[in-house]
């Protein structure tokens, strides 16, 4: 089992829809969770961090964390074509301050 | 405020050569981490430095080395380049290492250095 798993996609959604991106992790004592957006040919950009169970909202983005089920998700409301990118999930394993990245999910928002 | 800066942006080398990549963190950030990213994969951790000390090393050969300077900037060195070293090399900075809580461990990436080994 990979430490951080993401479906590589692509996930295709129409403009204005909700995009749901999922990530599972293997280390039960993981403490910190991050979502990054990476446009083609560019470096990753931090979107959200989440540390506690539940939801965290920032604008059109909502991160959801469920430590019991070992998954973290990112919801993008009112998806725009400019949201088309690869979304990387990163997890700090228990006792570590070094994030382990998933391979990313490609999101395509079509007009 | 300026973000993380890296130089050079692109680099072409031949097998067997040596390369030095440079990174300056966000002002006030004391930790720098290096990652390698190949197409279709997430960033793979190489090194982490905090307060000029190595705090972590990923599963990379000894040809890879790094250091952090008193001004918190950092260099990544790769010796005896192989074709497989061709990748995007990313530097990320964070406020600190070892302190829990929002903000301290969030890593912010620079634009990267695209290394091509021929």
Coordinates of N, CA, C and O in Angstrom, one line a residue, chain A:
Chain A
X1 N 0.8 -1.2 0.0 CA 0.0 0.0 0.0 C 0.9 1.2 0.0 O 1.8 1.4 0.8
X2 N 0.6 2.2 -0.9 CA 1.3 3.4 -1.0 C 1.0 4.2 0.2 O -0.1 4.2 0.8
X3 N 2.0 5.1 0.6 CA 1.8 5.9 1.8 C 0.7 6.9 1.6 O -0.1 7.2 2.6
X4 N 0.6 7.5 0.5 CA -0.4 8.5 0.1 C -0.9 8.2 -1.3 O -0.2 8.1 -2.2
X5 N -2.2 7.9 -1.3 CA -2.8 7.4 -2.6 C -3.8 8.4 -3.1 O -4.7 8.9 -2.4
X6 N -3.7 8.7 -4.4 CA -4.7 9.5 -5.1 C -5.0 8.9 -6.4 O -4.1 8.3 -7.1
X7 N -6.2 9.0 -6.9 CA -6.6 8.6 -8.2 C -6.0 9.6 -9.2 O -6.2 10.8 -9.1
X8 N -5.2 9.0 -10.2 CA -4.5 10.0 -11.1 C -5.5 10.7 -12.0 O -5.1 11.7 -12.6
X9 N -6.7 10.2 -12.2 CA -7.7 10.8 -13.0 C -7.4 10.6 -14.5 O -6.8 9.5 -14.9
X10 N -7.8 11.5 -15.4 CA -8.4 12.8 -15.1 C -9.8 12.8 -14.6 O -10.6 11.9 -15.0
X11 N -10.1 13.7 -13.7 CA -11.4 14.0 -13.2 C -12.0 15.1 -14.1 O -11.4 16.2 -14.1
X12 N -13.1 14.9 -14.8 CA -13.6 15.9 -15.7 C -15.0 16.3 -15.1 O -15.8 15.5 -14.9
X13 N -15.1 17.6 -14.9 CA -16.4 18.2 -14.4 C -16.8 19.4 -15.2 O -15.9 20.1 -15.8
X14 N -18.1 19.7 -15.3 CA -18.5 20.9 -16.1 C -18.3 22.1 -15.3 O -18.3 22.1 -14.0
X15 N -18.1 23.2 -15.9 CA -18.0 24.5 -15.2 C -19.2 24.7 -14.3 O -20.4 24.5 -14.7
X16 N -18.9 25.2 -13.1 CA -20.0 25.5 -12.2 C -20.3 24.3 -11.2 O -21.0 24.5 -10.2
X17 N -19.8 23.1 -11.5 CA -20.1 22.0 -10.7 C -19.1 21.9 -9.5 O -18.2 22.7 -9.4
X18 N -19.4 20.9 -8.6 CA -18.5 20.7 -7.5 C -17.5 19.6 -7.9 O -17.9 18.5 -8.3
X19 N -16.2 19.9 -7.8 CA -15.2 18.8 -8.0 C -14.8 18.3 -6.7 O -14.5 19.0 -5.7
X20 N -14.7 16.9 -6.6 CA -14.4 16.3 -5.3 C -13.1 15.4 -5.6 O -13.1 14.5 -6.4
X21 N -12.1 15.8 -4.8 CA -10.8 15.1 -5.0 C -10.5 14.4 -3.7 O -10.7 14.9 -2.6
X22 N -10.1 13.1 -3.8 CA -9.9 12.3 -2.6 C -8.4 11.8 -2.5 O -7.7 11.7 -3.4
X23 N -8.1 11.5 -1.2 CA -6.7 11.1 -0.9 C -6.8 10.2 0.3 O -7.5 10.5 1.3
X24 N -6.1 9.1 0.3 CA -6.1 8.2 1.5 C -4.6 8.0 1.9 O -3.7 8.2 1.0
X25 N -4.4 7.8 3.1 CA -3.0 7.7 3.6 C -2.9 6.4 4.6 O -3.9 6.0 5.1
X26 N -1.7 5.9 4.7 CA -1.5 4.7 5.4 C -1.1 4.8 6.9 O -1.4 3.9 7.7
X27 N -0.4 5.9 7.2 CA 0.1 6.1 8.6 C -1.1 6.6 9.5 O -1.4 7.8 9.4
X28 N -1.5 5.8 10.4 CA -2.7 6.2 11.2 C -2.4 7.4 12.1 O -3.3 8.1 12.5
X29 N -1.2 7.6 12.4 CA -0.8 8.7 13.4 C -0.4 10.0 12.6 O 0.2 10.9 13.2
X30 N -0.7 10.1 11.4 CA -0.4 11.3 10.6 C -1.1 12.5 11.3 O -2.2 12.4 11.8
X31 N -0.4 13.7 11.2 CA -0.8 14.8 12.0 C -1.3 16.0 11.1 O -2.2 16.8 11.4
X32 N -0.6 16.2 10.0 CA -0.8 17.4 9.1 C -1.1 17.0 7.7 O -0.5 16.0 7.2
X33 N -2.0 17.7 7.1 CA -2.5 17.3 5.8 C -2.6 18.6 4.9 O -3.0 19.6 5.4
X34 N -2.1 18.5 3.7 CA -2.0 19.6 2.8 C -2.6 19.3 1.4 O -2.4 18.2 0.9
X35 N -3.2 20.3 0.8 CA -3.5 20.2 -0.6 C -2.8 21.3 -1.4 O -2.8 22.5 -1.0
X36 N -2.2 20.8 -2.5 CA -1.4 21.7 -3.4 C -2.1 21.7 -4.8 O -2.6 20.6 -5.2
X37 N -2.0 22.8 -5.5 CA -2.4 22.8 -6.9 C -1.2 23.0 -7.8 O -0.3 23.9 -7.4
X38 N -1.1 22.3 -8.8 CA 0.1 22.4 -9.7 C -0.4 22.5 -11.2 O -0.9 21.6 -11.7
X39 N -0.2 23.7 -11.8 CA -0.5 23.9 -13.2 C 0.7 23.2 -14.0 O 1.8 23.1 -13.5
X40 N 0.3 22.8 -15.2 CA 1.3 22.2 -16.0 C 2.6 23.0 -16.2 O 2.5 24.2 -16.6
X41 N 3.7 22.5 -15.9 CA 5.0 23.2 -16.1 C 5.3 24.2 -15.0 O 6.4 24.8 -15.1
X42 N 4.5 24.2 -14.0 CA 4.7 25.1 -12.8 C 5.0 24.3 -11.6 O 4.9 23.1 -11.5
X43 N 5.3 25.0 -10.5 CA 5.6 24.4 -9.2 C 4.3 24.3 -8.4 O 3.3 25.0 -8.7
X44 N 4.2 23.4 -7.4 CA 3.0 23.3 -6.6 C 2.8 24.6 -5.8 O 3.7 25.2 -5.3
X45 N 1.5 24.9 -5.6 CA 1.0 26.1 -4.8 C 0.1 25.6 -3.7 O -0.9 24.8 -4.0
X46 N 0.4 25.9 -2.5 CA -0.4 25.5 -1.3 C -1.8 26.1 -1.4 O -1.9 27.4 -1.5
X47 N -2.8 25.3 -1.3 CA -4.2 25.7 -1.3 C -4.7 25.7 0.1 O -5.3 26.7 0.6
X48 N -4.6 24.6 0.8 CA -5.2 24.4 2.1 C -4.3 23.5 3.0 O -3.6 22.6 2.5
X49 N -4.4 23.7 4.3 CA -3.8 22.8 5.2 C -4.9 22.5 6.2 O -5.8 23.3 6.5
X50 N -4.9 21.3 6.7 CA -5.9 20.9 7.7 C -5.3 20.0 8.7 O -4.4 19.1 8.4
X51 N -5.6 20.2 10.0 CA -4.9 19.4 11.1 C -5.9 18.6 11.9 O -5.5 17.7 12.6
X52 N -7.2 19.0 11.9 CA -8.2 18.4 12.8 C -9.3 17.8 12.0 O -9.6 18.2 10.9
X53 N -9.9 16.8 12.6 CA -11.1 16.2 11.9 C -12.2 17.2 11.6 O -12.4 18.1 12.4
X54 N -12.8 17.0 10.5 CA -13.9 17.9 10.1 C -13.6 18.6 8.8 O -12.8 18.2 8.0
X55 N -14.3 19.7 8.7 CA -14.2 20.5 7.5 C -13.5 21.8 7.7 O -13.6 22.4 8.8
X56 N -12.8 22.3 6.7 CA -12.2 23.6 6.8 C -12.4 24.3 5.4 O -12.1 23.7 4.4
X57 N -13.0 25.5 5.5 CA -13.5 26.1 4.3 C -12.6 27.4 4.0 O -12.2 28.1 5.0
X58 N -12.3 27.6 2.8 CA -11.5 28.8 2.4 C -12.0 29.2 1.0 O -11.6 28.6 0.0
X59 N -12.9 30.1 0.9 CA -13.5 30.5 -0.4 C -14.2 29.4 -1.0 O -15.1 28.8 -0.4
X60 N -13.9 29.1 -2.2 CA -14.5 28.0 -2.9 C -14.0 26.6 -2.6 O -14.5 25.6 -3.0
X61 N -13.0 26.6 -1.7 CA -12.3 25.3 -1.4 C -12.8 24.8 0.0 O -12.8 25.7 1.0
X62 N -13.0 23.5 0.2 CA -13.3 22.9 1.5 C -12.4 21.7 1.6 O -12.5 20.8 0.7
X63 N -11.6 21.6 2.6 CA -10.9 20.4 2.9 C -11.6 19.6 4.0 O -12.2 20.2 4.9
X64 N -11.7 18.3 3.8 CA -12.4 17.5 4.8 C -11.4 16.4 5.3 O -10.7 15.8 4.4
X65 N -11.3 16.2 6.6 CA -10.4 15.2 7.1 C -11.2 14.3 8.0 O -12.0 14.7 8.9
X66 N -10.9 13.0 7.8 CA -11.4 11.9 8.6 C -10.3 11.0 9.0 O -9.9 10.1 8.2
X67 N -9.8 11.2 10.2 CA -8.6 10.4 10.6 C -9.0 9.0 10.9 O -8.1 8.1 10.7
X68 N -10.2 8.7 11.3 CA -10.6 7.3 11.6 C -10.5 6.5 10.3 O -10.1 5.3 10.4
X69 N -11.0 7.1 9.3 CA -11.0 6.4 8.0 C -9.8 6.7 7.1 O -9.6 6.1 6.0
X70 N -8.9 7.5 7.6 CA -7.6 7.8 7.0 C -7.8 8.4 5.6 O -7.2 7.9 4.6
X71 N -8.7 9.3 5.5 CA -8.8 10.0 4.2 C -9.0 11.5 4.4 O -9.4 12.0 5.4
X72 N -8.5 12.2 3.4 CA -8.7 13.7 3.3 C -9.2 14.0 1.9 O -8.7 13.4 0.9
X73 N -10.1 14.9 1.8 CA -10.6 15.3 0.5 C -10.6 16.8 0.3 O -10.5 17.6 1.3
X74 N -10.7 17.2 -0.9 CA -10.8 18.6 -1.3 C -12.0 18.8 -2.2 O -12.1 18.1 -3.2
X75 N -12.9 19.7 -1.8 CA -14.0 20.0 -2.6 C -13.8 21.4 -3.2 O -13.4 22.3 -2.5
X76 N -14.1 21.5 -4.5 CA -14.0 22.8 -5.2 C -15.4 23.1 -5.7 O -15.9 22.5 -6.5
X77 N -16.0 24.2 -5.1 CA -17.3 24.6 -5.5 C -17.3 25.5 -6.7 O -16.2 26.2 -6.9
X78 N -18.3 25.6 -7.5 CA -18.4 26.5 -8.6 C -17.1 26.4 -9.4 O -16.4 27.4 -9.7
X79 N -16.8 25.2 -9.9 CA -15.5 24.9 -10.6 C -15.4 25.8 -11.8 O -16.4 26.0 -12.5
X80 N -14.2 26.3 -12.1 CA -13.9 27.2 -13.2 C -12.9 26.5 -14.1 O -12.0 25.8 -13.6
X81 N -12.9 26.8 -15.4 CA -11.8 26.3 -16.2 C -10.4 26.6 -15.7 O -9.5 25.8 -15.9
X82 N -10.2 27.7 -15.0 CA -8.9 28.0 -14.4 C -8.5 27.1 -13.3 O -7.4 27.1 -12.8
X83 N -9.5 26.3 -12.8 CA -9.2 25.3 -11.8 C -8.5 24.1 -12.4 O -8.1 23.2 -11.6
X84 N -8.5 24.0 -13.7 CA -7.9 22.8 -14.3 C -6.4 22.7 -14.0 O -5.7 23.6 -14.4
X85 N -6.0 21.7 -13.3 CA -4.7 21.5 -12.8 C -4.5 20.1 -12.2 O -5.5 19.4 -12.2
X86 N -3.4 19.8 -11.7 CA -3.1 18.6 -10.9 C -3.2 19.0 -9.5 O -2.5 20.0 -9.1
X87 N -3.9 18.3 -8.7 CA -4.0 18.5 -7.3 C -3.3 17.5 -6.5 O -3.6 16.3 -6.6
X88 N -2.3 17.9 -5.7 CA -1.5 17.0 -4.9 C -1.9 17.0 -3.5 O -2.1 18.1 -2.9
X89 N -2.0 15.8 -2.9 CA -2.3 15.7 -1.5 C -0.9 15.4 -0.8 O -0.1 14.6 -1.4
X90 N -0.7 16.0 0.3 CA 0.6 15.7 1.0 C 0.2 15.5 2.5 O -0.6 16.2 3.1
X91 N 0.9 14.6 3.1 CA 0.7 14.1 4.5 C 2.0 14.1 5.3 O 2.9 13.5 4.8
X92 N 2.0 14.7 6.5 CA 3.1 14.6 7.4 C 2.8 13.4 8.3 O 1.8 13.4 9.1
X93 N 3.6 12.3 8.1 CA 3.4 11.1 8.9 C 3.7 11.5 10.4 O 4.4 12.4 10.7
X94 N 3.2 10.6 11.3 CA 3.4 10.8 12.7 C 4.8 11.0 13.1 O 5.7 10.2 12.7
X95 N 5.1 12.1 13.8 CA 6.5 12.3 14.2 C 7.4 13.0 13.2 O 8.6 13.3 13.5
X96 N 6.9 13.2 12.0 CA 7.7 13.7 10.9 C 7.2 15.1 10.5 O 6.0 15.4 10.6
X97 N 8.1 15.9 10.1 CA 7.7 17.3 9.6 C 8.0 17.3 8.1 O 8.2 18.4 7.6
X98 N 8.1 16.2 7.5 CA 8.4 16.1 6.1 C 7.2 15.5 5.4 O 6.8 14.4 5.6
X99 N 6.6 16.3 4.5 CA 5.4 15.8 3.8 C 5.7 14.7 2.8 O 6.7 14.8 2.0
X100 N 4.8 13.7 2.7 CA 4.9 12.7 1.7 C 3.7 13.0 0.7 O 2.6 13.2 1.1
X101 N 4.1 13.1 -0.6 CA 3.1 13.5 -1.6 C 2.5 12.3 -2.3 O 3.2 11.3 -2.5
X102 N 1.2 12.4 -2.6 CA 0.7 11.5 -3.6 C 1.1 11.9 -5.0 O 1.7 12.9 -5.2
X103 N 0.7 11.1 -6.0 CA 1.1 11.4 -7.4 C 0.2 12.5 -8.0 O 0.5 12.9 -9.1
X104 N -0.9 12.8 -7.3 CA -1.7 13.9 -7.8 C -2.9 13.4 -8.7 O -2.9 12.3 -9.3
X105 N -4.0 14.2 -8.7 CA -5.2 14.0 -9.5 C -5.3 15.1 -10.5 O -5.3 16.3 -10.1
X106 N -5.4 14.7 -11.7 CA -5.6 15.7 -12.8 C -7.1 16.1 -12.8 O -7.9 15.2 -13.0
X107 N -7.4 17.4 -12.7 CA -8.7 17.9 -12.8 C -8.9 18.7 -14.1 O -8.1 19.6 -14.4
X108 N -9.9 18.4 -14.8 CA -10.3 19.2 -16.0 C -11.7 19.7 -15.9 O -12.6 19.0 -15.6
X109 N -11.8 21.1 -15.9 CA -13.1 21.7 -15.8 C -13.4 22.2 -17.2 O -12.7 23.1 -17.8
X110 N -14.4 21.7 -17.8 CA -14.8 22.1 -19.2 C -15.9 23.0 -19.2 O -16.9 22.9 -18.5
X111 N -15.9 24.0 -20.1 CA -16.9 25.0 -20.2 C -18.3 24.4 -20.6 O -18.3 23.4 -21.3

